[in-house]
Coordinates of C-alpha atoms in Angstrom, one line a residue:
Chain J
M216 CA 51.7 22.9 -12.8
K217 CA 55.4 23.7 -11.1
E218 CA 55.6 20.2 -9.7
N219 CA 54.1 18.3 -12.7
G220 CA 56.8 19.9 -15.1
H221 CA 59.3 18.8 -12.9
R222 CA 58.0 15.3 -12.9
D223 CA 57.7 15.7 -17.0
E224 CA 61.0 16.5 -17.2
R225 CA 62.3 13.3 -14.9
F226 CA 60.6 10.7 -16.9
L227 CA 61.7 12.7 -20.1
R228 CA 65.2 12.6 -19.2
K229 CA 64.7 9.0 -18.5
A230 CA 63.6 8.6 -22.4
I231 CA 66.4 10.3 -23.4
D232 CA 68.9 8.1 -21.3
L233 CA 67.4 5.1 -22.3
A234 CA 67.9 6.5 -26.1
E235 CA 71.5 7.2 -25.3
E236 CA 72.0 3.7 -24.2
S237 CA 70.5 2.1 -27.4
A238 CA 72.8 4.1 -29.3
Q239 CA 76.0 3.5 -27.7
G240 CA 75.1 -0.4 -28.3
G241 CA 74.7 0.4 -31.9
G242 CA 71.0 0.5 -32.0
G243 CA 68.8 3.3 -33.1
P244 CA 68.9 6.5 -30.6
F245 CA 65.7 6.6 -29.6
G246 CA 63.7 6.1 -26.1
A247 CA 60.5 5.9 -24.5
L248 CA 58.6 5.3 -21.5
V249 CA 54.6 4.9 -20.7
V250 CA 54.0 5.9 -16.8
K251 CA 50.5 5.8 -15.0
D252 CA 49.7 7.4 -11.7
D253 CA 53.8 8.8 -11.5
R254 CA 55.1 5.4 -12.1
I255 CA 56.7 3.6 -15.3
V256 CA 55.0 0.8 -16.4
A257 CA 57.2 0.1 -19.4
E258 CA 60.2 1.4 -21.2
G259 CA 60.9 0.9 -25.0
T260 CA 64.1 1.4 -27.2
N261 CA 64.6 1.2 -30.8
R262 CA 64.9 -2.7 -31.7
V263 CA 64.7 -2.4 -35.8
T264 CA 68.0 -3.7 -36.5
A265 CA 68.9 -6.1 -33.1
G266 CA 65.1 -7.2 -33.6
N267 CA 64.8 -7.5 -37.5
D268 CA 61.7 -5.7 -37.0
P269 CA 60.9 -2.5 -38.6
T270 CA 57.8 -1.6 -36.6
A271 CA 60.1 -1.8 -33.3
H272 CA 60.6 1.9 -33.1
A273 CA 60.8 3.1 -29.2
E274 CA 57.3 4.4 -28.7
I275 CA 55.6 1.0 -30.3
V276 CA 57.7 -1.5 -28.1
A277 CA 56.9 0.9 -24.9
I278 CA 53.3 1.1 -25.7
R279 CA 53.4 -3.2 -26.5
R280 CA 54.7 -3.9 -23.6
A281 CA 52.9 -1.1 -21.6
C282 CA 49.5 -3.1 -22.8
E283 CA 50.7 -6.3 -21.7
A284 CA 51.7 -4.7 -18.0
L285 CA 48.1 -3.5 -17.7
D286 CA 46.4 -6.3 -19.6
D287 CA 44.3 -3.9 -21.7
F288 CA 44.7 -2.7 -25.6
Q289 CA 44.2 1.0 -24.3
L290 CA 46.7 3.3 -22.3
A291 CA 44.0 5.2 -20.6
G292 CA 45.4 7.3 -18.2
C293 CA 48.8 7.1 -19.1
T294 CA 51.6 9.6 -20.5
L295 CA 54.3 8.5 -23.3
Y296 CA 57.6 10.1 -23.1
A297 CA 59.6 9.7 -25.9
S298 CA 63.3 11.1 -26.7
C299 CA 62.2 12.5 -30.3
E300 CA 59.2 13.6 -31.6
P301 CA 57.0 10.4 -32.4
C302 CA 57.3 9.5 -36.6
P303 CA 54.0 8.9 -38.1
M304 CA 54.0 5.3 -37.8
C305 CA 54.2 5.5 -33.8
L306 CA 52.1 8.9 -34.2
G307 CA 49.2 6.2 -35.4
A308 CA 50.2 3.6 -33.0
I309 CA 49.5 6.6 -30.1
Y310 CA 46.1 7.5 -31.9
W311 CA 45.0 3.9 -31.5
A312 CA 46.6 3.3 -28.0
R313 CA 44.8 6.6 -26.8
P314 CA 47.1 7.3 -23.9
E315 CA 46.4 10.8 -22.2
R316 CA 49.1 12.8 -23.3
V317 CA 52.5 12.5 -25.4
I318 CA 55.4 14.5 -24.0
Y319 CA 58.7 14.5 -26.3
A320 CA 62.0 16.0 -26.7
A321 CA 63.7 16.5 -30.1
P322 CA 61.3 17.4 -32.8
H323 CA 61.1 15.5 -35.8
A324 CA 63.4 17.8 -37.8
D325 CA 66.2 16.9 -35.6
A326 CA 65.7 12.7 -36.7
T327 CA 65.6 13.9 -39.8
R328 CA 69.1 15.8 -39.6
A329 CA 70.0 12.8 -37.9
G330 CA 69.5 10.5 -40.8
F331 CA 66.1 9.1 -40.1
D332 CA 63.8 9.6 -42.7
D333 CA 60.6 11.1 -40.8
S334 CA 59.8 14.0 -42.7
M335 CA 59.6 12.2 -46.0
I336 CA 56.9 9.5 -44.5
Y337 CA 54.8 12.9 -43.2
D338 CA 55.0 14.2 -46.2
E339 CA 54.1 10.8 -48.1
I340 CA 50.9 10.4 -46.2
D341 CA 50.1 13.7 -47.2
R342 CA 49.8 12.7 -50.9
P343 CA 46.8 10.9 -52.6
P344 CA 47.7 7.1 -52.8
A345 CA 48.1 7.3 -56.7
E346 CA 50.7 10.1 -56.4
R347 CA 53.0 8.5 -53.7
R348 CA 56.4 7.5 -54.4
L349 CA 56.2 4.3 -53.1
P350 CA 53.4 2.4 -55.8
M351 CA 49.8 1.5 -54.5
R352 CA 46.8 0.3 -56.1
Q353 CA 43.4 -0.2 -55.0
L354 CA 41.5 -3.2 -56.4
L355 CA 38.1 -5.4 -55.6
R356 CA 36.4 -2.8 -53.2
E357 CA 33.1 -4.4 -53.7
E358 CA 34.5 -8.2 -52.6
A359 CA 36.5 -6.1 -49.6
Q360 CA 33.1 -5.1 -48.1
R361 CA 32.1 -8.5 -46.8
P362 CA 34.2 -8.8 -43.8
F363 CA 33.2 -5.3 -42.6
R364 CA 29.8 -6.9 -42.5
T365 CA 30.6 -10.2 -41.3
W366 CA 32.3 -7.6 -38.2
A367 CA 29.0 -6.0 -38.2
D368 CA 26.8 -8.7 -38.0
N369 CA 28.8 -10.5 -35.3
E370 CA 27.5 -9.9 -31.8
E371 CA 30.9 -11.0 -29.9
R372 CA 32.9 -8.2 -32.0
V373 CA 34.9 -6.3 -29.3
A374 CA 35.1 -3.2 -30.6
Y375 CA 38.5 -1.4 -30.1
Chain C
M290 CA 50.5 -7.1 -67.3
K291 CA 47.1 -8.8 -67.3
E292 CA 48.7 -12.2 -65.9
N293 CA 50.3 -9.6 -63.1
G294 CA 46.6 -8.6 -62.7
H295 CA 45.3 -11.6 -62.3
R296 CA 48.1 -12.7 -59.3
D297 CA 47.3 -9.6 -58.0
E298 CA 43.6 -9.9 -57.7
R299 CA 44.3 -13.9 -56.5
F300 CA 46.8 -12.6 -53.6
L301 CA 44.6 -9.8 -53.0
R302 CA 41.2 -12.1 -52.3
K303 CA 43.4 -13.9 -49.8
A304 CA 43.7 -11.2 -47.5
I305 CA 40.2 -10.6 -48.2
D306 CA 39.7 -14.0 -46.8
L307 CA 41.4 -13.5 -43.9
A308 CA 39.5 -10.4 -43.0
E309 CA 36.8 -12.3 -43.4
E310 CA 38.2 -15.3 -40.8
S311 CA 39.0 -12.6 -38.4
A312 CA 35.6 -11.1 -38.6
Q313 CA 33.9 -14.3 -38.1
G314 CA 36.0 -15.1 -34.9
G315 CA 35.0 -11.5 -33.4
G316 CA 38.7 -10.0 -34.3
G317 CA 39.3 -7.1 -36.5
P318 CA 37.7 -7.3 -40.0
F319 CA 41.5 -6.7 -41.7
G320 CA 43.7 -9.0 -43.3
A321 CA 47.1 -8.8 -45.1
L322 CA 49.9 -11.0 -46.8
V323 CA 53.5 -10.2 -48.1
V324 CA 54.7 -12.0 -51.0
K325 CA 58.1 -12.4 -52.6
D326 CA 58.5 -14.1 -55.9
D327 CA 54.5 -15.0 -56.0
R328 CA 55.1 -17.1 -52.9
I329 CA 53.7 -15.9 -49.5
V330 CA 56.3 -15.2 -47.1
A331 CA 54.0 -13.9 -44.5
E332 CA 50.0 -13.5 -43.3
G333 CA 48.5 -11.2 -41.1
T334 CA 45.2 -10.3 -39.3
N335 CA 43.8 -7.6 -36.9
R336 CA 45.0 -9.0 -33.1
V337 CA 44.7 -5.4 -31.4
T338 CA 42.2 -6.9 -29.0
A339 CA 42.9 -10.7 -29.1
G340 CA 46.1 -9.9 -28.1
N341 CA 46.0 -6.7 -26.2
D342 CA 47.8 -5.0 -28.7
P343 CA 47.0 -1.7 -30.4
T344 CA 49.7 -1.9 -32.9
A345 CA 48.6 -5.4 -34.2
H346 CA 47.3 -4.4 -37.2
A347 CA 46.8 -7.2 -40.1
E348 CA 50.0 -5.0 -42.2
I349 CA 52.1 -4.8 -38.9
V350 CA 51.5 -8.4 -37.9
A351 CA 52.2 -9.2 -41.8
I352 CA 55.2 -7.1 -41.9
R353 CA 56.7 -8.4 -38.7
R354 CA 56.2 -11.8 -39.6
A355 CA 57.8 -11.4 -43.0
C356 CA 61.0 -9.8 -41.7
E357 CA 61.1 -12.8 -39.1
A358 CA 61.0 -15.3 -42.0
L359 CA 63.1 -13.4 -44.4
D360 CA 65.6 -12.6 -41.6
D361 CA 65.7 -9.3 -42.5
F362 CA 64.6 -5.7 -41.7
Q363 CA 63.7 -5.0 -44.9
L364 CA 61.4 -6.2 -47.6
A365 CA 63.0 -5.9 -50.6
G366 CA 61.3 -7.3 -53.4
C367 CA 58.0 -7.8 -51.4
T368 CA 54.5 -7.0 -52.5
L369 CA 52.0 -6.1 -49.0
Y370 CA 48.4 -7.1 -49.9
A371 CA 45.8 -5.8 -47.6
S372 CA 42.3 -6.2 -47.5
C373 CA 41.9 -2.2 -46.9
E374 CA 43.9 0.6 -47.5
P375 CA 46.6 1.0 -44.5
C376 CA 45.9 3.2 -41.6
P377 CA 48.9 5.8 -40.9
M378 CA 50.4 3.7 -38.8
C379 CA 50.5 0.7 -40.8
L380 CA 51.3 3.0 -44.2
G381 CA 54.4 4.7 -41.7
A382 CA 55.3 0.8 -41.0
I383 CA 55.5 0.2 -44.8
Y384 CA 57.7 3.2 -45.5
W385 CA 60.1 1.7 -42.9
A386 CA 59.8 -1.6 -43.8
R387 CA 60.3 -0.4 -47.7
P388 CA 58.5 -3.4 -49.7
E389 CA 58.1 -2.9 -53.6
R390 CA 54.7 -1.7 -53.8
V391 CA 51.4 -2.2 -52.1
I392 CA 47.6 -3.5 -53.2
Y393 CA 44.6 -2.8 -51.3
A394 CA 41.0 -3.4 -51.4
A395 CA 38.5 -1.1 -49.4
P396 CA 39.3 2.7 -49.5
H397 CA 40.2 3.8 -46.2
A398 CA 36.7 5.9 -46.2
D399 CA 35.4 2.2 -46.0
A400 CA 37.1 1.8 -42.8
T401 CA 35.9 4.7 -41.3
R402 CA 31.8 4.3 -42.2
A403 CA 32.3 0.8 -40.7
G404 CA 33.7 2.4 -37.3
F405 CA 37.3 2.7 -37.4
D406 CA 38.8 5.8 -37.2
D407 CA 41.4 6.4 -39.8
S408 CA 40.1 9.4 -40.8
M409 CA 40.7 10.8 -37.6
I410 CA 44.2 10.2 -37.1
Y411 CA 44.7 10.9 -40.9
D412 CA 43.5 14.8 -39.8
E413 CA 45.5 14.5 -36.7
I414 CA 49.0 13.7 -38.3
D415 CA 48.4 16.8 -40.8
R416 CA 48.2 19.4 -37.7
P417 CA 51.0 20.8 -35.9
P418 CA 51.6 18.9 -32.6
A419 CA 50.1 22.1 -30.2
E420 CA 46.8 21.7 -32.3
R421 CA 46.3 18.4 -32.6
R422 CA 43.5 17.1 -30.1
L423 CA 45.9 14.7 -28.3
P424 CA 48.0 17.0 -25.8
M425 CA 51.4 17.0 -26.9
R426 CA 54.0 19.0 -25.7
Q427 CA 57.9 19.3 -26.5
L428 CA 60.8 19.6 -23.7
L429 CA 64.3 19.6 -23.4
R430 CA 65.8 19.8 -27.0
E431 CA 69.3 20.1 -26.3
E432 CA 69.4 17.6 -23.9
A433 CA 68.1 14.9 -26.3
Q434 CA 70.6 15.8 -29.1
R435 CA 73.4 13.4 -27.2
P436 CA 71.4 10.0 -28.5
F437 CA 71.9 11.4 -31.7
R438 CA 75.6 12.5 -31.6
T439 CA 76.6 8.9 -29.9
W440 CA 74.4 7.3 -32.8
A441 CA 76.6 9.5 -35.5
D442 CA 80.3 8.9 -33.3
N443 CA 79.2 4.9 -33.1
E444 CA 80.9 2.9 -35.7
E445 CA 78.8 -0.2 -35.1
R446 CA 75.9 1.5 -35.6
V447 CA 73.5 -0.5 -38.3
A448 CA 72.0 2.6 -40.3
Y449 CA 68.4 1.7 -41.1

């Protein structure tokens, strides 16, 4: 276990170093790595403003690159290291990508204090859609069942 | 308002049609559009298995393409239409992209019933990290403050 702890600290420091480099360049101060079998499969830094992509958080960038490198849409047997606790978007992405575990450094309250509004999003997700500060409206439920039926009937479908 | 309601139904039907086309091709049965000033800025369908990208839900694809088309990392004044209620990952992405509103068709319980595990992710996000079924561990909090300080001190930073 001690050996494992040393490895975890080593990879997590690398994620913090990536965050530091990103911040030095004016990008969001976040970094992440995907590791499999003690080897770095992919790295990511925040590319939101540099790439005009609000989804390009470090974890999302690292997950997408790791899946490309592994030629898979799952991260079985991988560990994700992140310089900061994942925001709800990244946490959702992690559940869909299914790595084995996640090691992070700064708790999300630290990101909130630094000006990144993770806590607001955690609060909003907990509210029913109609009570969120972002206006959300539901319509056409019956018509929306058709794609689900088509999917269920399609024998070529790839479950994910 | 009635006129607005008709427009919303028209665009939402288009998102459902995209979901249907995706399902016919064996892809995830989800579609989304970003609309601004009554004009479609970008469309998205689920590309998870086709593109080996677990983050490529219809909403994320549409948001990324819309930001590219608008040359911005925000979707001010836009409406997102989605064939299904956004999962937590997509909901997080929506908060970061900041569209004006969201219109969706199927509630997320319908996605769960169709085999997509949105409800599990909603439940997991509500738990403290140490109690989640995905093992998550926090380490090196002090070292992780350095990138936040570098960001705060960098006058070239672009807030997002």
